[in-house]
Amino acid sequence: MLFTRVFQVVEEMLNFHGVSLYYGLHTPLEAVALTYIDFSLPRESVLLVNGHVGSGKTSLLLLASKLIKPTIGEVHLEPGIRSAVVFQLAEQQFFCETVREEVLYGPRNFRLPGLEDIYTETMKTVGLDPAEFSERSPFKLSGGEKRRVAIACALALSPDILVLDEPETSLDDLGLCDLLSLLREIRRNRTLIIATHWPEFYLDITTHMLVLDRGLQAFFGTFQDFLLDYSEKAIQTVTPKSPILERARETLQQTGQLPNSLEQVITDGRGATC
């Protein structure tokens, strides 16, 4: 009798191995940002990083992007993997006179070929007309348009990992809906790492969850496992109670899957749906 066992192969593109991070090491201002962070993230995942202000979210994003090195441990990326970061309120860091120059600043500095094609395709990806916005000032766009241009600047580098630091910050209801629609589109064939205080906004795209508590790893796992643990005291101390997450948890417990309505409707608590 012949037995065949089928294994699902999961490629892990990002690994944190016992990572700790100190600022001002061996100085009077020494501060611990992160302590023993340890997890592996598969390809094409969407990881939410959640925690109170000062919990270490931004530090973790910097490490994941290889912009800084850990004090202890190792952050490993697959060879050849590109990452790009969209910092909080990135549009406040614009400095070029036109949208076209802003989007192409990175590719030009990296001497990437085909700048015109990069600009055109990137703008189409974020839902902005390349010709209409080409000569417009990035400083005179709406809030939602500025956020899209900021994301376009990162996408122009063709990153395998896109890192976003609280991308929902300062957006109105319409801007939030535009952002969520864009993220649903650009997550294809790409890994997203999103730091946020509002995990319910990203309910329909999230695959994994990392919860930080004063620099410690309070939780890491799939988003479904997070929801099943959501009522536990340890999670509640760092993740504010949300009616949407609570309803999703209850449905998951009862049916074994997330409700379809919550994959399609995101409510921000002020009545906006998208």
mmCIF file of C-alpha atoms in Angstrom:
data_model
loop_
_atom_site.group_PDB
_atom_site.id
_atom_site.type_symbol
_atom_site.label_atom_id
_atom_site.label_comp_id
_atom_site.label_asym_id
_atom_site.label_seq_id
_atom_site.Cartn_x
_atom_site.Cartn_y
_atom_site.Cartn_z
ATOM 1 C CA MET A 1 0.000 0.000 0.000
ATOM 2 C CA LEU A 2 1.381 3.394 -1.008
ATOM 3 C CA PHE A 3 0.922 6.312 1.360
ATOM 4 C CA THR A 4 1.391 9.868 0.163
ATOM 5 C CA ARG A 5 1.700 12.782 2.538
ATOM 6 C CA VAL A 6 1.332 16.308 1.169
ATOM 7 C CA PHE A 7 3.133 19.120 2.945
ATOM 8 C CA GLN A 8 2.273 22.782 2.520
ATOM 9 C CA VAL A 9 5.489 24.730 2.027
ATOM 10 C CA VAL A 10 5.436 28.167 3.626
ATOM 11 C CA GLU A 11 8.274 30.504 2.699
ATOM 12 C CA GLU A 12 9.328 32.737 5.579
ATOM 13 C CA MET A 13 10.753 35.989 4.262
ATOM 14 C CA LEU A 14 11.280 37.861 7.549
ATOM 15 C CA ASN A 15 12.671 36.425 10.782
ATOM 16 C CA PHE A 16 13.307 38.077 14.141
ATOM 17 C CA HIS A 17 15.602 35.884 16.254
ATOM 18 C CA GLY A 18 15.752 36.946 19.925
ATOM 19 C CA VAL A 19 15.908 40.636 19.033
ATOM 20 C CA SER A 20 16.451 43.328 21.655
ATOM 21 C CA LEU A 21 17.028 47.001 20.922
ATOM 22 C CA TYR A 22 18.639 49.633 23.157
ATOM 23 C CA TYR A 23 18.992 53.332 22.458
ATOM 24 C CA GLY A 24 21.948 55.222 23.924
ATOM 25 C CA LEU A 25 23.661 52.029 25.040
ATOM 26 C CA HIS A 26 26.281 52.551 27.788
ATOM 27 C CA THR A 27 25.278 56.181 28.265
ATOM 28 C CA PRO A 28 23.250 57.910 31.003
ATOM 29 C CA LEU A 29 20.366 58.063 28.495
ATOM 30 C CA GLU A 30 20.280 54.314 27.848
ATOM 31 C CA ALA A 31 16.727 53.108 27.149
ATOM 32 C CA VAL A 32 15.300 49.705 26.274
ATOM 33 C CA ALA A 33 13.017 49.841 23.224
ATOM 34 C CA LEU A 34 12.415 46.133 22.588
ATOM 35 C CA THR A 35 13.192 42.969 24.528
ATOM 36 C CA TYR A 36 13.506 39.488 22.985
ATOM 37 C CA ILE A 37 11.255 39.766 19.960
ATOM 38 C CA ASP A 38 11.061 36.414 18.184
ATOM 39 C CA PHE A 39 8.827 35.553 15.226
ATOM 40 C CA SER A 40 8.829 34.488 11.573
ATOM 41 C CA LEU A 41 6.612 35.976 8.880
ATOM 42 C CA PRO A 42 5.697 34.117 5.669
ATOM 43 C CA ARG A 43 5.659 35.680 2.225
ATOM 44 C CA GLU A 44 2.629 37.736 1.151
ATOM 45 C CA SER A 45 1.460 38.204 4.738
ATOM 46 C CA VAL A 46 -0.194 41.261 6.218
ATOM 47 C CA LEU A 47 1.168 41.803 9.732
ATOM 48 C CA LEU A 48 -0.431 44.295 12.101
ATOM 49 C CA VAL A 49 1.787 45.639 14.886
ATOM 50 C CA ASN A 50 -0.346 46.848 17.792
ATOM 51 C CA GLY A 51 0.394 48.357 21.203
ATOM 52 C CA HIS A 52 0.168 51.494 23.293
ATOM 53 C CA VAL A 53 2.197 54.628 22.537
ATOM 54 C CA GLY A 54 5.819 53.904 23.460
ATOM 55 C CA SER A 55 5.431 50.129 23.170
ATOM 56 C CA GLY A 56 8.116 49.883 20.469
ATOM 57 C CA LYS A 57 6.047 49.737 17.273
ATOM 58 C CA THR A 58 8.101 52.232 15.266
ATOM 59 C CA SER A 59 11.372 50.692 16.475
ATOM 60 C CA LEU A 60 10.180 47.308 15.248
ATOM 61 C CA LEU A 61 9.303 48.785 11.844
ATOM 62 C CA LEU A 62 12.788 50.280 11.555
ATOM 63 C CA LEU A 63 14.325 46.903 12.355
ATOM 64 C CA ALA A 64 12.073 45.087 9.887
ATOM 65 C CA SER A 65 13.139 47.557 7.200
ATOM 66 C CA LYS A 66 16.837 47.063 8.077
ATOM 67 C CA LEU A 67 17.160 50.803 8.677
ATOM 68 C CA ILE A 68 18.679 50.093 12.090
ATOM 69 C CA LYS A 69 20.416 47.059 13.583
ATOM 70 C CA PRO A 70 19.382 45.216 16.749
ATOM 71 C CA THR A 71 21.513 45.451 19.869
ATOM 72 C CA ILE A 72 21.024 41.744 20.533
ATOM 73 C CA GLY A 73 19.772 39.031 18.191
ATOM 74 C CA GLU A 74 19.286 39.006 14.446
ATOM 75 C CA VAL A 75 16.783 40.275 11.900
ATOM 76 C CA HIS A 76 16.987 38.128 8.790
ATOM 77 C CA LEU A 77 15.490 38.949 5.388
ATOM 78 C CA GLU A 78 15.609 36.643 2.401
ATOM 79 C CA PRO A 79 18.444 37.623 0.043
ATOM 80 C CA GLY A 80 17.371 40.138 -2.567
ATOM 81 C CA ILE A 81 14.286 41.283 -0.665
ATOM 82 C CA ARG A 82 13.518 44.990 -1.000
ATOM 83 C CA SER A 83 11.649 46.937 1.647
ATOM 84 C CA ALA A 84 10.239 50.457 1.705
ATOM 85 C CA VAL A 85 8.777 52.496 4.556
ATOM 86 C CA VAL A 86 5.909 54.978 4.677
ATOM 87 C CA PHE A 87 6.384 56.827 7.945
ATOM 88 C CA GLN A 88 3.555 58.395 9.915
ATOM 89 C CA LEU A 89 2.365 61.598 8.188
ATOM 90 C CA ALA A 90 4.904 60.973 5.425
ATOM 91 C CA GLU A 91 3.305 63.696 3.309
ATOM 92 C CA GLN A 92 4.721 66.271 5.729
ATOM 93 C CA GLN A 93 8.158 65.230 4.469
ATOM 94 C CA PHE A 94 7.525 66.118 0.812
ATOM 95 C CA PHE A 95 10.163 68.441 -0.609
ATOM 96 C CA CYS A 96 9.914 68.301 -4.418
ATOM 97 C CA GLU A 97 8.019 70.878 -6.462
ATOM 98 C CA THR A 98 5.901 68.401 -8.430
ATOM 99 C CA VAL A 99 4.255 65.050 -7.781
ATOM 100 C CA ARG A 100 6.268 63.468 -10.587
ATOM 101 C CA GLU A 101 9.582 64.561 -9.107
ATOM 102 C CA GLU A 102 8.490 63.403 -5.644
ATOM 103 C CA VAL A 103 7.548 59.918 -6.837
ATOM 104 C CA LEU A 104 10.708 59.527 -8.926
ATOM 105 C CA TYR A 105 13.122 60.856 -6.308
ATOM 106 C CA GLY A 106 13.928 57.378 -4.970
ATOM 107 C CA PRO A 107 14.159 55.551 -8.320
ATOM 108 C CA ARG A 108 16.354 58.321 -9.731
ATOM 109 C CA ASN A 109 18.753 58.139 -6.783
ATOM 110 C CA PHE A 110 18.942 54.354 -7.133
ATOM 111 C CA ARG A 111 19.478 54.854 -10.883
ATOM 112 C CA LEU A 112 16.626 52.557 -11.810
ATOM 113 C CA PRO A 113 15.912 52.299 -15.548
ATOM 114 C CA GLY A 114 12.620 53.295 -17.163
ATOM 115 C CA LEU A 115 11.676 56.239 -14.958
ATOM 116 C CA GLU A 116 8.684 57.245 -17.086
ATOM 117 C CA ASP A 117 7.226 53.743 -16.913
ATOM 118 C CA ILE A 118 7.858 53.611 -13.165
ATOM 119 C CA TYR A 119 6.013 56.888 -12.653
ATOM 120 C CA THR A 120 3.065 55.945 -14.860
ATOM 121 C CA GLU A 121 2.547 52.460 -13.438
ATOM 122 C CA THR A 122 3.020 53.535 -9.829
ATOM 123 C CA MET A 123 0.501 56.364 -10.105
ATOM 124 C CA LYS A 124 -2.013 54.027 -11.727
ATOM 125 C CA THR A 125 -1.482 51.554 -8.892
ATOM 126 C CA VAL A 126 -2.404 54.130 -6.253
ATOM 127 C CA GLY A 127 -5.393 55.307 -8.271
ATOM 128 C CA LEU A 128 -4.095 58.702 -9.408
ATOM 129 C CA ASP A 129 -4.008 59.858 -13.033
ATOM 130 C CA PRO A 130 -0.318 60.167 -14.048
ATOM 131 C CA ALA A 131 -0.864 63.030 -16.495
ATOM 132 C CA GLU A 132 -3.252 65.000 -14.292
ATOM 133 C CA PHE A 133 -0.970 64.927 -11.242
ATOM 134 C CA SER A 134 2.423 65.091 -12.971
ATOM 135 C CA GLU A 135 3.028 68.834 -12.588
ATOM 136 C CA ARG A 136 0.831 69.447 -9.560
ATOM 137 C CA SER A 137 2.394 70.503 -6.288
ATOM 138 C CA PRO A 138 2.327 67.684 -3.715
ATOM 139 C CA PHE A 139 1.723 70.335 -1.061
ATOM 140 C CA LYS A 140 -1.622 71.381 -2.567
ATOM 141 C CA LEU A 141 -3.324 67.982 -2.706
ATOM 142 C CA SER A 142 -6.119 66.737 -0.472
ATOM 143 C CA GLY A 143 -5.213 64.648 2.569
ATOM 144 C CA GLY A 144 -6.168 61.402 0.846
ATOM 145 C CA GLU A 145 -4.262 62.336 -2.315
ATOM 146 C CA LYS A 146 -1.162 63.213 -0.293
ATOM 147 C CA ARG A 147 -1.299 59.836 1.463
ATOM 148 C CA ARG A 148 -1.577 58.076 -1.897
ATOM 149 C CA VAL A 149 1.418 59.991 -3.270
ATOM 150 C CA ALA A 150 3.410 59.083 -0.141
ATOM 151 C CA ILE A 151 2.619 55.409 -0.732
ATOM 152 C CA ALA A 152 3.453 55.828 -4.433
ATOM 153 C CA CYS A 153 6.922 57.101 -3.462
ATOM 154 C CA ALA A 154 7.510 53.810 -1.647
ATOM 155 C CA LEU A 155 5.954 51.607 -4.335
ATOM 156 C CA ALA A 156 8.125 53.247 -7.002
ATOM 157 C CA LEU A 157 11.046 51.251 -5.576
ATOM 158 C CA SER A 158 9.184 47.957 -6.236
ATOM 159 C CA PRO A 159 9.466 46.716 -2.632
ATOM 160 C CA ASP A 160 8.710 43.136 -1.640
ATOM 161 C CA ILE A 161 7.864 44.406 1.854
ATOM 162 C CA LEU A 162 5.924 47.629 2.356
ATOM 163 C CA VAL A 163 6.083 48.992 5.901
ATOM 164 C CA LEU A 164 3.503 51.568 7.027
ATOM 165 C CA ASP A 165 3.526 53.443 10.328
ATOM 166 C CA GLU A 166 -0.065 54.255 11.352
ATOM 167 C CA PRO A 167 -1.185 55.075 7.789
ATOM 168 C CA GLU A 168 -4.723 55.901 8.962
ATOM 169 C CA THR A 169 -3.501 58.863 11.049
ATOM 170 C CA SER A 170 -5.279 62.194 10.381
ATOM 171 C CA LEU A 171 -7.453 60.824 7.567
ATOM 172 C CA ASP A 172 -11.142 61.692 7.427
ATOM 173 C CA ASP A 173 -13.752 59.020 6.699
ATOM 174 C CA LEU A 174 -13.386 59.323 2.919
ATOM 175 C CA GLY A 175 -9.598 59.283 3.127
ATOM 176 C CA LEU A 176 -9.707 56.190 5.331
ATOM 177 C CA CYS A 177 -11.939 54.348 2.868
ATOM 178 C CA ASP A 178 -9.590 55.305 0.018
ATOM 179 C CA LEU A 179 -6.601 54.038 2.005
ATOM 180 C CA LEU A 180 -8.217 50.688 2.786
ATOM 181 C CA SER A 181 -9.224 50.213 -0.843
ATOM 182 C CA LEU A 182 -5.646 50.937 -1.919
ATOM 183 C CA LEU A 183 -4.115 48.522 0.595
ATOM 184 C CA ARG A 184 -6.434 45.744 -0.569
ATOM 185 C CA GLU A 185 -5.068 46.299 -4.071
ATOM 186 C CA ILE A 186 -1.332 46.625 -3.369
ATOM 187 C CA ARG A 187 -1.111 43.690 -0.953
ATOM 188 C CA ARG A 188 -1.146 41.266 -3.886
ATOM 189 C CA ASN A 189 2.247 39.551 -4.273
ATOM 190 C CA ARG A 190 3.620 41.731 -1.487
ATOM 191 C CA THR A 191 4.089 41.596 2.285
ATOM 192 C CA LEU A 192 2.652 44.464 4.332
ATOM 193 C CA ILE A 193 3.676 45.398 7.874
ATOM 194 C CA ILE A 194 1.347 47.977 9.415
ATOM 195 C CA ALA A 195 1.710 49.610 12.823
ATOM 196 C CA THR A 196 -1.692 50.742 14.071
ATOM 197 C CA HIS A 197 -3.861 51.481 17.096
ATOM 198 C CA TRP A 198 -6.932 50.398 15.109
ATOM 199 C CA PRO A 199 -6.640 46.733 14.037
ATOM 200 C CA GLU A 200 -10.362 46.616 13.206
ATOM 201 C CA PHE A 201 -9.754 48.864 10.191
ATOM 202 C CA TYR A 202 -7.666 46.143 8.540
ATOM 203 C CA LEU A 203 -9.821 43.171 9.468
ATOM 204 C CA ASP A 204 -10.387 41.948 5.925
ATOM 205 C CA ILE A 205 -6.714 41.866 4.857
ATOM 206 C CA THR A 206 -4.790 40.923 8.017
ATOM 207 C CA THR A 207 -3.115 37.514 8.252
ATOM 208 C CA HIS A 208 -0.911 37.942 11.352
ATOM 209 C CA MET A 209 -0.860 40.029 14.526
ATOM 210 C CA LEU A 210 1.991 41.190 16.763
ATOM 211 C CA VAL A 211 1.069 42.876 20.049
ATOM 212 C CA LEU A 212 3.759 44.794 21.951
ATOM 213 C CA ASP A 213 3.560 45.779 25.613
ATOM 214 C CA ARG A 214 6.315 48.121 26.846
ATOM 215 C CA GLY A 215 8.789 46.587 24.427
ATOM 216 C CA LEU A 216 7.812 42.992 25.151
ATOM 217 C CA GLN A 217 6.161 40.579 22.738
ATOM 218 C CA ALA A 218 2.727 40.045 24.299
ATOM 219 C CA PHE A 219 1.325 38.102 21.350
ATOM 220 C CA PHE A 220 2.309 36.860 17.908
ATOM 221 C CA GLY A 221 0.231 34.589 15.734
ATOM 222 C CA THR A 222 -2.382 34.456 13.038
ATOM 223 C CA PHE A 223 -5.142 37.028 13.141
ATOM 224 C CA GLN A 224 -7.680 34.303 13.865
ATOM 225 C CA ASP A 225 -5.649 33.157 16.879
ATOM 226 C CA PHE A 226 -5.490 36.776 18.039
ATOM 227 C CA LEU A 227 -9.267 37.077 17.856
ATOM 228 C CA LEU A 228 -9.732 33.854 19.811
ATOM 229 C CA ASP A 229 -7.434 35.246 22.541
ATOM 230 C CA TYR A 230 -8.913 38.732 22.251
ATOM 231 C CA SER A 231 -11.057 38.498 25.391
ATOM 232 C CA GLU A 232 -8.107 37.395 27.499
ATOM 233 C CA LYS A 233 -6.850 39.917 30.042
ATOM 234 C CA ALA A 234 -3.287 39.902 28.691
ATOM 235 C CA ILE A 235 -4.463 41.045 25.265
ATOM 236 C CA GLN A 236 -7.037 43.494 26.591
ATOM 237 C CA THR A 237 -4.409 45.394 28.572
ATOM 238 C CA VAL A 238 -2.718 46.561 25.372
ATOM 239 C CA THR A 239 -5.529 46.320 22.807
ATOM 240 C CA PRO A 240 -8.542 48.525 23.616
ATOM 241 C CA LYS A 241 -11.860 46.709 23.549
ATOM 242 C CA SER A 242 -13.546 47.056 20.169
ATOM 243 C CA PRO A 243 -17.153 46.038 19.389
ATOM 244 C CA ILE A 244 -16.059 45.024 15.886
ATOM 245 C CA LEU A 245 -13.256 42.749 17.087
ATOM 246 C CA GLU A 246 -15.508 41.344 19.806
ATOM 247 C CA ARG A 247 -18.217 40.525 17.261
ATOM 248 C CA ALA A 248 -15.623 38.952 14.961
ATOM 249 C CA ARG A 249 -14.314 36.843 17.848
ATOM 250 C CA GLU A 250 -17.792 35.629 18.751
ATOM 251 C CA THR A 251 -18.571 34.707 15.146
ATOM 252 C CA LEU A 252 -15.224 32.930 14.804
ATOM 253 C CA GLN A 253 -15.930 30.893 17.943
ATOM 254 C CA GLN A 254 -19.396 29.942 16.713
ATOM 255 C CA THR A 255 -18.677 29.205 13.054
ATOM 256 C CA GLY A 256 -14.925 28.679 12.841
ATOM 257 C CA GLN A 257 -14.506 31.506 10.344
ATOM 258 C CA LEU A 258 -14.725 35.266 10.114
ATOM 259 C CA PRO A 259 -18.110 36.639 9.022
ATOM 260 C CA ASN A 260 -18.209 37.713 5.385
ATOM 261 C CA SER A 261 -19.792 41.023 6.320
ATOM 262 C CA LEU A 262 -16.743 41.984 8.370
ATOM 263 C CA GLU A 263 -14.477 41.191 5.438
ATOM 264 C CA GLN A 264 -16.405 43.690 3.352
ATOM 265 C CA VAL A 265 -17.470 46.402 5.796
ATOM 266 C CA ILE A 266 -15.107 48.393 7.994
ATOM 267 C CA THR A 267 -16.739 50.736 10.501
ATOM 268 C CA ASP A 268 -14.551 53.294 12.216
ATOM 269 C CA GLY A 269 -16.912 54.000 15.119
ATOM 270 C CA ARG A 270 -18.046 57.306 13.610
ATOM 271 C CA GLY A 271 -20.427 55.816 11.079
ATOM 272 C CA ALA A 272 -18.133 55.529 8.062
ATOM 273 C CA THR A 273 -18.266 52.344 6.025
ATOM 274 C CA CYS A 274 -16.111 51.244 3.128
#
